[in-house]
Structures are given as C-alpha cells and as structure tokens.
CSV table of C-alpha atoms in Angstrom, one decimal:
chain,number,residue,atom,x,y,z
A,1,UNK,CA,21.5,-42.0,17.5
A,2,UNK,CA,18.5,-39.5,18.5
A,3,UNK,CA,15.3,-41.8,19.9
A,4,UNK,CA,12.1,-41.1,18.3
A,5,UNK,CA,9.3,-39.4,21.1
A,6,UNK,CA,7.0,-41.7,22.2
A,7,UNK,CA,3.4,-41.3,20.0
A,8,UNK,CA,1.0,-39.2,21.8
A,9,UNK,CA,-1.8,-42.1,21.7
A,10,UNK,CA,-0.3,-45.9,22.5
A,11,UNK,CA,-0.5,-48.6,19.4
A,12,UNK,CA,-2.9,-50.6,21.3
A,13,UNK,CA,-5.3,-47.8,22.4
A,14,UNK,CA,-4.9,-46.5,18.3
A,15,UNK,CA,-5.5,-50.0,17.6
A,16,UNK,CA,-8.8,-49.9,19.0
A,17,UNK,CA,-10.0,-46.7,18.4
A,18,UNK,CA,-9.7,-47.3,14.8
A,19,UNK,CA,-11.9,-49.7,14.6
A,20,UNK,CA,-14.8,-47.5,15.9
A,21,UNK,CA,-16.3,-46.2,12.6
A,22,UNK,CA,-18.0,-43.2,14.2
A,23,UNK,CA,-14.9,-42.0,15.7
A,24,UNK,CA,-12.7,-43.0,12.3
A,25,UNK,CA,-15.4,-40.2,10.6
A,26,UNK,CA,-15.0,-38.2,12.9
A,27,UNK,CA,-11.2,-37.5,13.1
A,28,UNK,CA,-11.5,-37.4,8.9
A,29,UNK,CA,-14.1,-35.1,8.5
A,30,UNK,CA,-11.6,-32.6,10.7
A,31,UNK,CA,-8.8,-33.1,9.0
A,32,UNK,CA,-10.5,-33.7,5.4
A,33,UNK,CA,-9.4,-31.0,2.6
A,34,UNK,CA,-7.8,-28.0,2.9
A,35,UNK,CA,-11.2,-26.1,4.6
A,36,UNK,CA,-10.6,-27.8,7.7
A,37,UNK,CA,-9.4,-25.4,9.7
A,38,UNK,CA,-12.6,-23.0,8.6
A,39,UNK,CA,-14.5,-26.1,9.0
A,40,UNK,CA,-13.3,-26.9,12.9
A,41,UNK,CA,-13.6,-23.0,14.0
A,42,UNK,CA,-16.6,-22.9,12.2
A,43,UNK,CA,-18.1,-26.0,15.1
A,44,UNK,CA,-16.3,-24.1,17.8
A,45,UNK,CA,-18.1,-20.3,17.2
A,46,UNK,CA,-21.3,-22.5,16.7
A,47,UNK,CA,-21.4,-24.1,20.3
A,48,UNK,CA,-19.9,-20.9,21.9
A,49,UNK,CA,-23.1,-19.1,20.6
A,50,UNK,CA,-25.3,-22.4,21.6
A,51,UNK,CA,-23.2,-22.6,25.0
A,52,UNK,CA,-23.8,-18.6,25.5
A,53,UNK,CA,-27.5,-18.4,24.6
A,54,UNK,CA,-28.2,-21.7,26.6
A,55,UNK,CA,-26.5,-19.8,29.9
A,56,UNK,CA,-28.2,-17.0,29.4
A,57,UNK,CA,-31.3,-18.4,29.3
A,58,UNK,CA,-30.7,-20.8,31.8
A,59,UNK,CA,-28.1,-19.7,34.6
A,60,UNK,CA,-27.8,-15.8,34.4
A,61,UNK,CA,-28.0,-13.2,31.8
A,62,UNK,CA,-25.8,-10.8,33.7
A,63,UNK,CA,-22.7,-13.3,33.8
A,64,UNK,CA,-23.4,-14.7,30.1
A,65,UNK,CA,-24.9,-11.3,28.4
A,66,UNK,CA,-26.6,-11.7,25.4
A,67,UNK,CA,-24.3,-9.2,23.8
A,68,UNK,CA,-21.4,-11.7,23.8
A,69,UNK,CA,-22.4,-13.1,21.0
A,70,UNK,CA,-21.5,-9.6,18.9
A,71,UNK,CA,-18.3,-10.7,19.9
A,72,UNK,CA,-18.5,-13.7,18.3
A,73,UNK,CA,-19.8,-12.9,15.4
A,74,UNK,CA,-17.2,-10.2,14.8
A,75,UNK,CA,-14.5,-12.5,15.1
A,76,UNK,CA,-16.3,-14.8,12.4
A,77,UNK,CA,-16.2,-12.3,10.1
A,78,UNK,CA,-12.5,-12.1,10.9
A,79,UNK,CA,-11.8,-15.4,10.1
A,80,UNK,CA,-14.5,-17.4,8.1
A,81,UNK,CA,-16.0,-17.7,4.8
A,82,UNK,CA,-19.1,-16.3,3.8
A,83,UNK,CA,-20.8,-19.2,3.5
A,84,UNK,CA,-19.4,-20.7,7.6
A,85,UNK,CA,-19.9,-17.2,8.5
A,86,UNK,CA,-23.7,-17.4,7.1
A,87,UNK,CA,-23.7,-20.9,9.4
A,88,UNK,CA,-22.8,-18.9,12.0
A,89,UNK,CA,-25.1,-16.0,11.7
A,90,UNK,CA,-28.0,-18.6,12.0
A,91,UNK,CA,-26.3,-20.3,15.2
A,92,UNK,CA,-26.5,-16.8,16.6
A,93,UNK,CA,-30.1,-15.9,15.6
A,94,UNK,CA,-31.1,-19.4,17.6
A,95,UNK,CA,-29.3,-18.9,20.8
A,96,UNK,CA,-30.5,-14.6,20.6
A,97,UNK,CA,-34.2,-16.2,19.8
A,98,UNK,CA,-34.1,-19.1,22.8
A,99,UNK,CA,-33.1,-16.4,25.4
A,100,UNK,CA,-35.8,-14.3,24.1
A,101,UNK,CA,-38.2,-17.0,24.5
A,102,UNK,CA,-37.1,-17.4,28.3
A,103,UNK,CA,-36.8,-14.1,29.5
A,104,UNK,CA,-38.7,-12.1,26.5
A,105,UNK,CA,-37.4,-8.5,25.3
A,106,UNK,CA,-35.9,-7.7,28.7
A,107,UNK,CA,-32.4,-8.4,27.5
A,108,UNK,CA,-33.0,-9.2,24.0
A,109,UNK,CA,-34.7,-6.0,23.5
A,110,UNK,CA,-34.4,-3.8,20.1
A,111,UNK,CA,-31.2,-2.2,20.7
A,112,UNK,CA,-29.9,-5.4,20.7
A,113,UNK,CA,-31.1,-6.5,17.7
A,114,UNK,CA,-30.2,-3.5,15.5
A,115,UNK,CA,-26.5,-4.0,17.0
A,116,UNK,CA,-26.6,-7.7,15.9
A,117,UNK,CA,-27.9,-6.4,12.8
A,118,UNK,CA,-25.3,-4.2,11.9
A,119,UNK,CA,-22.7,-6.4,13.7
A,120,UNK,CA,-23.6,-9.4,10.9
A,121,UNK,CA,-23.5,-7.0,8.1
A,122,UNK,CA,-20.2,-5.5,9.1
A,123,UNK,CA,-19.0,-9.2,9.5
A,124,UNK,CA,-20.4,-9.9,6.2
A,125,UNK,CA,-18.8,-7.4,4.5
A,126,UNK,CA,-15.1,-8.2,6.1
A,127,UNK,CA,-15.9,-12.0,4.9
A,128,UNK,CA,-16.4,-11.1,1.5
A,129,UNK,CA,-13.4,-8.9,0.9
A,130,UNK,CA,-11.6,-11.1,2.8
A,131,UNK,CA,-12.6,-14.2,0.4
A,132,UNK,CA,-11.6,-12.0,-2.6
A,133,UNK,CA,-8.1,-11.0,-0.9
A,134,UNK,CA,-7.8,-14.8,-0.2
A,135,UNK,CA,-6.2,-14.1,2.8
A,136,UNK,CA,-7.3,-14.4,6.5
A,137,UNK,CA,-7.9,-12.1,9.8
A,138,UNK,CA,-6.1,-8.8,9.4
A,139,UNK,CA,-3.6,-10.0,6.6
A,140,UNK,CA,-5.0,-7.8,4.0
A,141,UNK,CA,-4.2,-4.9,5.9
A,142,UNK,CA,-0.7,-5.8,6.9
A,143,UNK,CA,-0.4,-6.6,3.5
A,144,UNK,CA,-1.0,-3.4,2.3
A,145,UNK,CA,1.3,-1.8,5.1
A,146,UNK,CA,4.2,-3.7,4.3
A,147,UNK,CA,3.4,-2.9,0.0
A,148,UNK,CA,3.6,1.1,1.9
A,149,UNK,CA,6.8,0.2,3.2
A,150,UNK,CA,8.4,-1.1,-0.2
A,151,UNK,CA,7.3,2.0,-1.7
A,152,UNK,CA,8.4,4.1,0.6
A,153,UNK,CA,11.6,1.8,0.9
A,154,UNK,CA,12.5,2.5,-3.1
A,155,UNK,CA,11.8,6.4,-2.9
A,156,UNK,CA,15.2,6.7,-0.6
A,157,UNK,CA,17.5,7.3,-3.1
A,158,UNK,CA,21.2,5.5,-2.1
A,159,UNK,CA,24.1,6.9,-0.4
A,160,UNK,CA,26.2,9.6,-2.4
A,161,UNK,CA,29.6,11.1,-1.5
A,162,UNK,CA,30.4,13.4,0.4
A,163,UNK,CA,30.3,16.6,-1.5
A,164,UNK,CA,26.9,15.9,-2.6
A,165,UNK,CA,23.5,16.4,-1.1
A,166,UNK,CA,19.8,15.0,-1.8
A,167,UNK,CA,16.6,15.3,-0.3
A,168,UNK,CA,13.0,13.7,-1.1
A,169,UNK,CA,10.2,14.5,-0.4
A,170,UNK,CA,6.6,13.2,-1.3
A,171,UNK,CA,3.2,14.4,0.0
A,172,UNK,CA,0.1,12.3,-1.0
A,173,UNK,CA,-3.5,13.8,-1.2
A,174,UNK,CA,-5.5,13.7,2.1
A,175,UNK,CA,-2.9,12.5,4.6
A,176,UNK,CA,-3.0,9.3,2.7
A,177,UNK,CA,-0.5,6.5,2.7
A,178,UNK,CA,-0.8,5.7,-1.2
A,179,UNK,CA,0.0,8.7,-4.0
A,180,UNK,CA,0.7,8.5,-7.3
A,181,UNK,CA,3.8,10.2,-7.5
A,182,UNK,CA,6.7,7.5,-6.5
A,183,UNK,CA,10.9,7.9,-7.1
A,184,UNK,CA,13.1,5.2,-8.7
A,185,UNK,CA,17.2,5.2,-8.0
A,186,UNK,CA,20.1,3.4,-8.3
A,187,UNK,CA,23.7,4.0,-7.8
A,188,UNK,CA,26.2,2.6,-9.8
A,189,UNK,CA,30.2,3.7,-9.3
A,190,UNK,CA,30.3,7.1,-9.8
A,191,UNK,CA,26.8,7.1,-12.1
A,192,UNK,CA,23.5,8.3,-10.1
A,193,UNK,CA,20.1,7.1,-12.3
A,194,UNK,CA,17.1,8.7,-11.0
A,195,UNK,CA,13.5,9.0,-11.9
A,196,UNK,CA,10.4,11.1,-10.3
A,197,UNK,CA,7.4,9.2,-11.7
A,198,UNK,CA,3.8,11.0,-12.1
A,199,UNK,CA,0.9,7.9,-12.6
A,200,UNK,CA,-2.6,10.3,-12.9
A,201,UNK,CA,-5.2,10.4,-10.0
A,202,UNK,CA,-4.6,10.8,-6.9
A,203,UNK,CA,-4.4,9.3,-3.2
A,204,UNK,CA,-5.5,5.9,-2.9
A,205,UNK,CA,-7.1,5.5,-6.6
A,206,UNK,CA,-3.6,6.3,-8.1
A,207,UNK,CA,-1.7,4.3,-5.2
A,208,UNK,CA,-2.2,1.1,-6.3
A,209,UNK,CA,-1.1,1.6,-10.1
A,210,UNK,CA,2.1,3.2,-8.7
A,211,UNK,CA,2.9,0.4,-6.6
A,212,UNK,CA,3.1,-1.6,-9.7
A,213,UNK,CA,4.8,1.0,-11.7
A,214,UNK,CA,7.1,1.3,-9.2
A,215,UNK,CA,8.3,-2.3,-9.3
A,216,UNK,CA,8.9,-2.4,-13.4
A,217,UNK,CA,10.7,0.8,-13.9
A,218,UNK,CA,12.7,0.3,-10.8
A,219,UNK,CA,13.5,-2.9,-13.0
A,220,UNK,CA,14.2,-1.1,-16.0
A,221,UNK,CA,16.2,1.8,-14.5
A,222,UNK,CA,20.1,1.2,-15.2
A,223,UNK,CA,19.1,-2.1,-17.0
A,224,UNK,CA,18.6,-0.1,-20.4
A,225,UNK,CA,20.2,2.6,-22.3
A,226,UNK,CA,17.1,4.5,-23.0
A,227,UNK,CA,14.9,4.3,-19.7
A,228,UNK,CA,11.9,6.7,-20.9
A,229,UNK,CA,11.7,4.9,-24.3
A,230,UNK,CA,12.0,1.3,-22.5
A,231,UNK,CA,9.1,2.3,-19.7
A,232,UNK,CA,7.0,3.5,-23.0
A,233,UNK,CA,6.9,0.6,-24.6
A,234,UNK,CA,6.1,-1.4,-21.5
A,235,UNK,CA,2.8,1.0,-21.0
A,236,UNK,CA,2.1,0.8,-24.3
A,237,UNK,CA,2.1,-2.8,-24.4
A,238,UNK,CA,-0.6,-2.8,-21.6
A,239,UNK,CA,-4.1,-4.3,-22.7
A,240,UNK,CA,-5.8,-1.8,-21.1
A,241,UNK,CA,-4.7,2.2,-20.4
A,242,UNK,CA,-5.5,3.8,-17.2
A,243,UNK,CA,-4.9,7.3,-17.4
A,244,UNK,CA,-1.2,8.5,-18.4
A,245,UNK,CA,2.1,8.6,-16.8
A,246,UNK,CA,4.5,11.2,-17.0
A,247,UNK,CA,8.4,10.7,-16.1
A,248,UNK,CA,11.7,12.8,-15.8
A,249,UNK,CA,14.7,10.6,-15.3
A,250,UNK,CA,18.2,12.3,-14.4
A,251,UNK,CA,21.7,10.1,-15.4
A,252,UNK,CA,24.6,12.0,-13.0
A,253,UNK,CA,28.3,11.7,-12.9
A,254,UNK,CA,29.2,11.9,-9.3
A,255,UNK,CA,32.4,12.4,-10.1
A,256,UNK,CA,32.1,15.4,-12.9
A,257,UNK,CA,28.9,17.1,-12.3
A,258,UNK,CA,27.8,16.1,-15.6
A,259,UNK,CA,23.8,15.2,-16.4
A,260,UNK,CA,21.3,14.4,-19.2
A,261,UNK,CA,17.8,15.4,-17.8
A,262,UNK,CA,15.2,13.1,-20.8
A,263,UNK,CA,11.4,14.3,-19.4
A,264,UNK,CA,8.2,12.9,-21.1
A,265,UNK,CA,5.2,14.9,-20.7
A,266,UNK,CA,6.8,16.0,-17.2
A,267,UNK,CA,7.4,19.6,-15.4
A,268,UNK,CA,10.2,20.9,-16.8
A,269,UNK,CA,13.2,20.7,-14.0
A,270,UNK,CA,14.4,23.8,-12.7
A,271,UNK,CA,18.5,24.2,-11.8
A,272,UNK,CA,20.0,27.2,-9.9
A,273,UNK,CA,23.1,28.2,-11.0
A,274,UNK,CA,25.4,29.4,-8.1
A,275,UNK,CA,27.3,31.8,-10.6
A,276,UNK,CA,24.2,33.9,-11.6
A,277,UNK,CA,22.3,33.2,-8.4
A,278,UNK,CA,18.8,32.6,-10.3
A,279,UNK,CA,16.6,29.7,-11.0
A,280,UNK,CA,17.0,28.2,-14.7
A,281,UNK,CA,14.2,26.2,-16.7
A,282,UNK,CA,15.5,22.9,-18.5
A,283,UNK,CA,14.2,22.4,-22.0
A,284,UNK,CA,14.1,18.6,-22.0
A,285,UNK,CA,10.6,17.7,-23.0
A,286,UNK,CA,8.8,14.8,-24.6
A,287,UNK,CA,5.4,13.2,-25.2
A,288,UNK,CA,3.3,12.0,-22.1
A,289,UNK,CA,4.5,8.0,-21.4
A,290,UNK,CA,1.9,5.3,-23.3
A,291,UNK,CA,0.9,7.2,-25.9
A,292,UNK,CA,2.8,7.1,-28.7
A,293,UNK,CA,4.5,3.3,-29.9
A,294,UNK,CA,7.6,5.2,-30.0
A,295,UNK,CA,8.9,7.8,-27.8
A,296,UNK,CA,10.8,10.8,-28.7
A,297,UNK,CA,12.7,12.8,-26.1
A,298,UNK,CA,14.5,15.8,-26.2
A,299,UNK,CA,17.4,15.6,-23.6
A,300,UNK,CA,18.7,18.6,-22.0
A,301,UNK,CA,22.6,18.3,-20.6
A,302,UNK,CA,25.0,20.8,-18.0
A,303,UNK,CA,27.1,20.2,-15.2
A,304,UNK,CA,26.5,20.8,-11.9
A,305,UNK,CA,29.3,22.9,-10.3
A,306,UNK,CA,30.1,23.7,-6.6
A,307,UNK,CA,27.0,25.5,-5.1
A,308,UNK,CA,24.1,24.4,-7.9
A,309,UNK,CA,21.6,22.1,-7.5
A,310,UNK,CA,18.7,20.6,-9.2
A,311,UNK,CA,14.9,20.5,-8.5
A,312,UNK,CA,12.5,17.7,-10.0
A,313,UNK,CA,9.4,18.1,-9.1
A,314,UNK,CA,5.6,16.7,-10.1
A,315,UNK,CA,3.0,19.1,-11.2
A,316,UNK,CA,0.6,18.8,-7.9
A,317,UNK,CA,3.2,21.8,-7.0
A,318,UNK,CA,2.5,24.0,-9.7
A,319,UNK,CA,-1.2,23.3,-10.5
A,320,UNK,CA,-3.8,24.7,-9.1
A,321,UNK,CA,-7.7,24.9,-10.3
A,322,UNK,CA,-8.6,28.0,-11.7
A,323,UNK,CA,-4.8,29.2,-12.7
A,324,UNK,CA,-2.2,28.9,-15.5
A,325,UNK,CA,0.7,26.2,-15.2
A,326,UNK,CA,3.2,28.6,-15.9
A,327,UNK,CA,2.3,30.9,-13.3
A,328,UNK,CA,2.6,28.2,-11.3
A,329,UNK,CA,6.0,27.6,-12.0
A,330,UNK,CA,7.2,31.5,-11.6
A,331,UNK,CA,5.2,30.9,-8.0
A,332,UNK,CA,7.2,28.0,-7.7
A,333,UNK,CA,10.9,29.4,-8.4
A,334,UNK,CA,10.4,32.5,-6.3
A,335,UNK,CA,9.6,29.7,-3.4
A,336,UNK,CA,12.2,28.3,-4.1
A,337,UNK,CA,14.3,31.6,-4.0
A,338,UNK,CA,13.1,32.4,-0.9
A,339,UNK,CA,12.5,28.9,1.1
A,340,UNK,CA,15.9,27.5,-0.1
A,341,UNK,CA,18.2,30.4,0.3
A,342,UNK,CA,18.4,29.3,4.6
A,343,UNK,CA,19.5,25.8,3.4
A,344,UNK,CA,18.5,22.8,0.6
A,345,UNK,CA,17.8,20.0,3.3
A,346,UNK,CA,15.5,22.4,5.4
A,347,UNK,CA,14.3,24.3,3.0
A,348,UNK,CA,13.0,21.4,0.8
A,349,UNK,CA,9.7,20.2,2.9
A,350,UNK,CA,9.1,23.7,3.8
A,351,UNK,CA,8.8,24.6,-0.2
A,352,UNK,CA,6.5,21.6,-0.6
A,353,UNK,CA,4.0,23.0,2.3
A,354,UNK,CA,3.9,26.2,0.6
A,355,UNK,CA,3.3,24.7,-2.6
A,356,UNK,CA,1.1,23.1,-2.0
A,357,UNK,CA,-1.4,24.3,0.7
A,358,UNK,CA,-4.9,25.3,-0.5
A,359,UNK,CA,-5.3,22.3,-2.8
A,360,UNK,CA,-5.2,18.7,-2.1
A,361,UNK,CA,-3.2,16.4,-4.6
A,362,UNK,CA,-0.1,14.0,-4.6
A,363,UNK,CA,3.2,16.5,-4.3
A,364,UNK,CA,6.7,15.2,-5.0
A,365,UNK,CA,9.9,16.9,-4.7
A,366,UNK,CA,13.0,15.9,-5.4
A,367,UNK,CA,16.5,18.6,-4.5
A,368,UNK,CA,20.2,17.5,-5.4
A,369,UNK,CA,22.9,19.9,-4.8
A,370,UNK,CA,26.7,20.7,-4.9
A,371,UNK,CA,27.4,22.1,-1.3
C-alpha cells in the first residue's frame, strides 16, 4: 500500500493558524470564487507598480525606470478584466505621480506619459476583446490559428489510387489566412464526393461564415443522397441570411470514370477531353444556395477516360470589375490550354496566379485528372 505525502503545513501548526480570523480571511478571500486567480494577479501587478514607483523615487531611477511600469501594464491587459485592469491603471497613475513628485518631469516627463497613455488604451482594448472571447492571454489568437488549421485540414481532399491525380488550390484576398472559398471531401470505396464551396465576401469578413459552413456540409457530404438540396435547406433554415452561397459538388467512380457534376448558382466546370484535345463547358446549373425552399439542379454526367481531367473552380478566377463573366471564362480556358499543357500538378497554381493577378478576391481551384 502507497503512503500518503506528508501535508505541506503540520496539524498542530494548521491547528493554530486557523484560529487566527485575519489570516482564516485572508486565505478565503484568495481562494473565494472562480475570479481568484484574476483577483490574486490583480494584488501582485498592483505592488509591482507600488514596489517600482516607490524605488524609483527612492533608490534610483536608472535601475527601477519609470517605464517599467508600461511593461506592466501590458501584461494586465494580457491577462485581466477590464474592471482589475482599470485597478491597475490607477495603481500605475500613483506610483508614475509619487516619482514625479520626487524628482518632478525629469523622468516622468511628457513622452512618458503619452506612452503610458497609449500603453493603457492598447491594454484596454486587448481586455475588452479578451472579456468577449472569454478566453485569457494570447488564446484568442491560437484559437483562431488552430480554426485555420481545421480549415485548411478539410480542403486536402483523401488519398486516391494510383491512376488518378488531384490538386487544390485556394488563394484568399490580401495574403489573408481566412477566404471564403473552402473544399469538402470524402472518400468512400471506390466513390470520390467532393464539393468547392463559394460563401460571398471576401478575406477575413467571409472567413468566419466559411469556417462554419465548412463544418455542416462537411457533415452532410456522403451522409445524404441529394447534398446541394440538403445544404439548401440547412441555409434556408437560417434566421438570418448573410449574403449567398454558391456550390458545385462532384460524386466520382474511381473505378469507372463515371461523374454527376449538380452546381447551384456556381461556375460552370470545365473538362478537357484527351480525344478532341479542347476544353468543354458542363451544363449543370442551378439556383444560388438559400434562396429558394426547394432546390432544383440540373445535373450534368460523362466519364472521365485516360488523359481527361476536370477543373472546378470559384468565380474570383473569372471575374473581374469592368469585364463580362463569360469572357472571363474563354480567358480562363485558353489559361488553362496553355499553363496545363507542361503538366496538371504544376500547371494548376501557376493558372491560379494568372488568373487571378490584377484583382484581389478569394480564388479556388480545384484539377482532377486521368494520367
């Protein structure tokens, strides 16, 4: 049998102590409620400012500069509430005013003070998004880094055979992290369902309403016969619309070749035939996602032989202000023509650059092929 460790204080010593009411409300006022630990740094950032100002004034100003305190404030901001960090603010303002009244403006002078000024702001600022987040010190923003990485996890589409090929590739607005153009796939035996997904805006403002997206028709794809018709009625169930969606989803045999392309409100998909050596428009087509209470698509089906391939693509390729879609899409398949005739894998982020250089919006691209 495993001894218990012996308690940090001694029964007899605990025995005593406890009987001292100031120290009894002591321990419970640091460990009351679930604020304590905002609470306790709260009393330590308070006497660092107190023990740095009284320094200052006292001992030296070039060992204990006034402008630690910045340093301290910052990291309140990091970690407390509004109101501690307020608390803390006013701790700072004492100690900066009690050196002042020892030494005057030589070291608390007005560059000083603006810095402080702006430094409290700042720290204000982080505390109150921070408080909204509910979340603590840089967690928001690994949070949002690791909601990148899901995304960007769920765009890789899964392993196929051997004989087939795939490449993705998506390009947000402004070098950004977040786009509204996302991928859903899944890989089932010999059946490849994939979907390139088109939420309007742009960059950031559109990245957050993809990341959502993104998790409920990833849900939905291979769960239901009728994906398109099944991520419809989940928009249109929404309380409140922001913007529209548009959607192509592919079903593939792997084994066969065989497809059914459903689009709704989407750029057409483009396939090149190796026979005929050109670049063919699909006529699947629908009605933009959310609109209607019931969605109507009208499916388009081949097979993909030895030496085709397939190109899905979002509009931020073909659109550009000032010109007509559809001479955006000749632009695009003599790109295409010209980038992808040196190889599909290379040639795929190379047609993308071209595509889409001279304006800035979310470009996604998505190439499967028959070597």
């Amino acid at each position: 049998m495993s001894s218990r460790p012996a308690p940090l204080i001694p029964p007899r010593l605990r025995a005593v102590l406890v009987r001292v009411p100031f120290l009894v409300r002591i321990v419970r006022f640091a460990r009351r409620g679930p604020l304590a630990r905002d609470r306790n740094l709260l009393i330590t950032l308070c006497a660092v400012a107190l023990v740095i100002g009284g320094l200052a004034a006292r001992v030296s100003t070039e060992w204990f500069s006034p402008s630690l305190l910045i340093l301290v404030t910052l990291i309140g901001g990091l970690q407390l509430r509004l109101r501690s960090l307020a608390v803390l603010i006013l701790a700072v303002v004492v100690a900066l005013g009690f050196v002042a009244v020892v030494h005057g403006q030589r070291h608390v002078g007005p560059g000083l003070l603006v810095t402080m000024g702006f430094t409290s702001v700042l720290a204000a600022m982080m505390s109150r998004t921070r408080g909204k987040l509910g979340v603590q010190g840089l967690r928001g923003d690994a949070m949002l880094l690791e909601l990148r990485d899901r995304l960007k996890s769920q765009s890789e589409l899964p392993a196929l055979p051997r004989d087939w090929g795939a490449k993705v590739v998506l390009k947000q607005a402004g070098g950004s992290s977040f786009g509204g153009d996302f991928v859903v796939s899944m890989r089932e035996a010999d059946r490849l369902e994939l979907a390139l997904v088109d939420v309007s805006g742009k960059g950031v403002d559109a990245g957050t309403r993809a990341l959502l997206l993104s998790g409920a028709f990833g849900g939905l794809l291979g769960s239901v016969p009728d994906f398109l018709p099944a991520c419809n009625t989940y928009l249109h169930r929404q309380r409140e619309g922001e913007g529209f969606v548009t959607a192509v989803h592919l079903s593939l045999d792997l084994s066969s070749g065989a497809y059914v392309i459903t689009s709704a409100g989407h750029p057409p998909v483009v396939k090149f035939e190796a026979g005929s050596g050109a670049w063919k428009v699909a006529s699947a087509k629908g009605v933009v996602l959310g609109v209607v209470p019931d969605l109507h698509c009208e499916a388009d089906s081949g097979v993909l032989r030895k030496g085709d391939a397939l190109l899905l693509y979002t509009d931020g390729l073909i659109e550009q202000p000032g010109r007509d879609i559809d001479a955006g899409l000749d632009r695009l398949l003599g790109e295409a023509e010209r980038l992808l005739a040196s190889g599909y894998r290379e040639g795929a982020r190379t047609l993308v650059n071209a595509m889409s250089s001279g304006h800035n919006d979310d470009c996604a691209l998505v190439l499967i092929w028959r070597p």
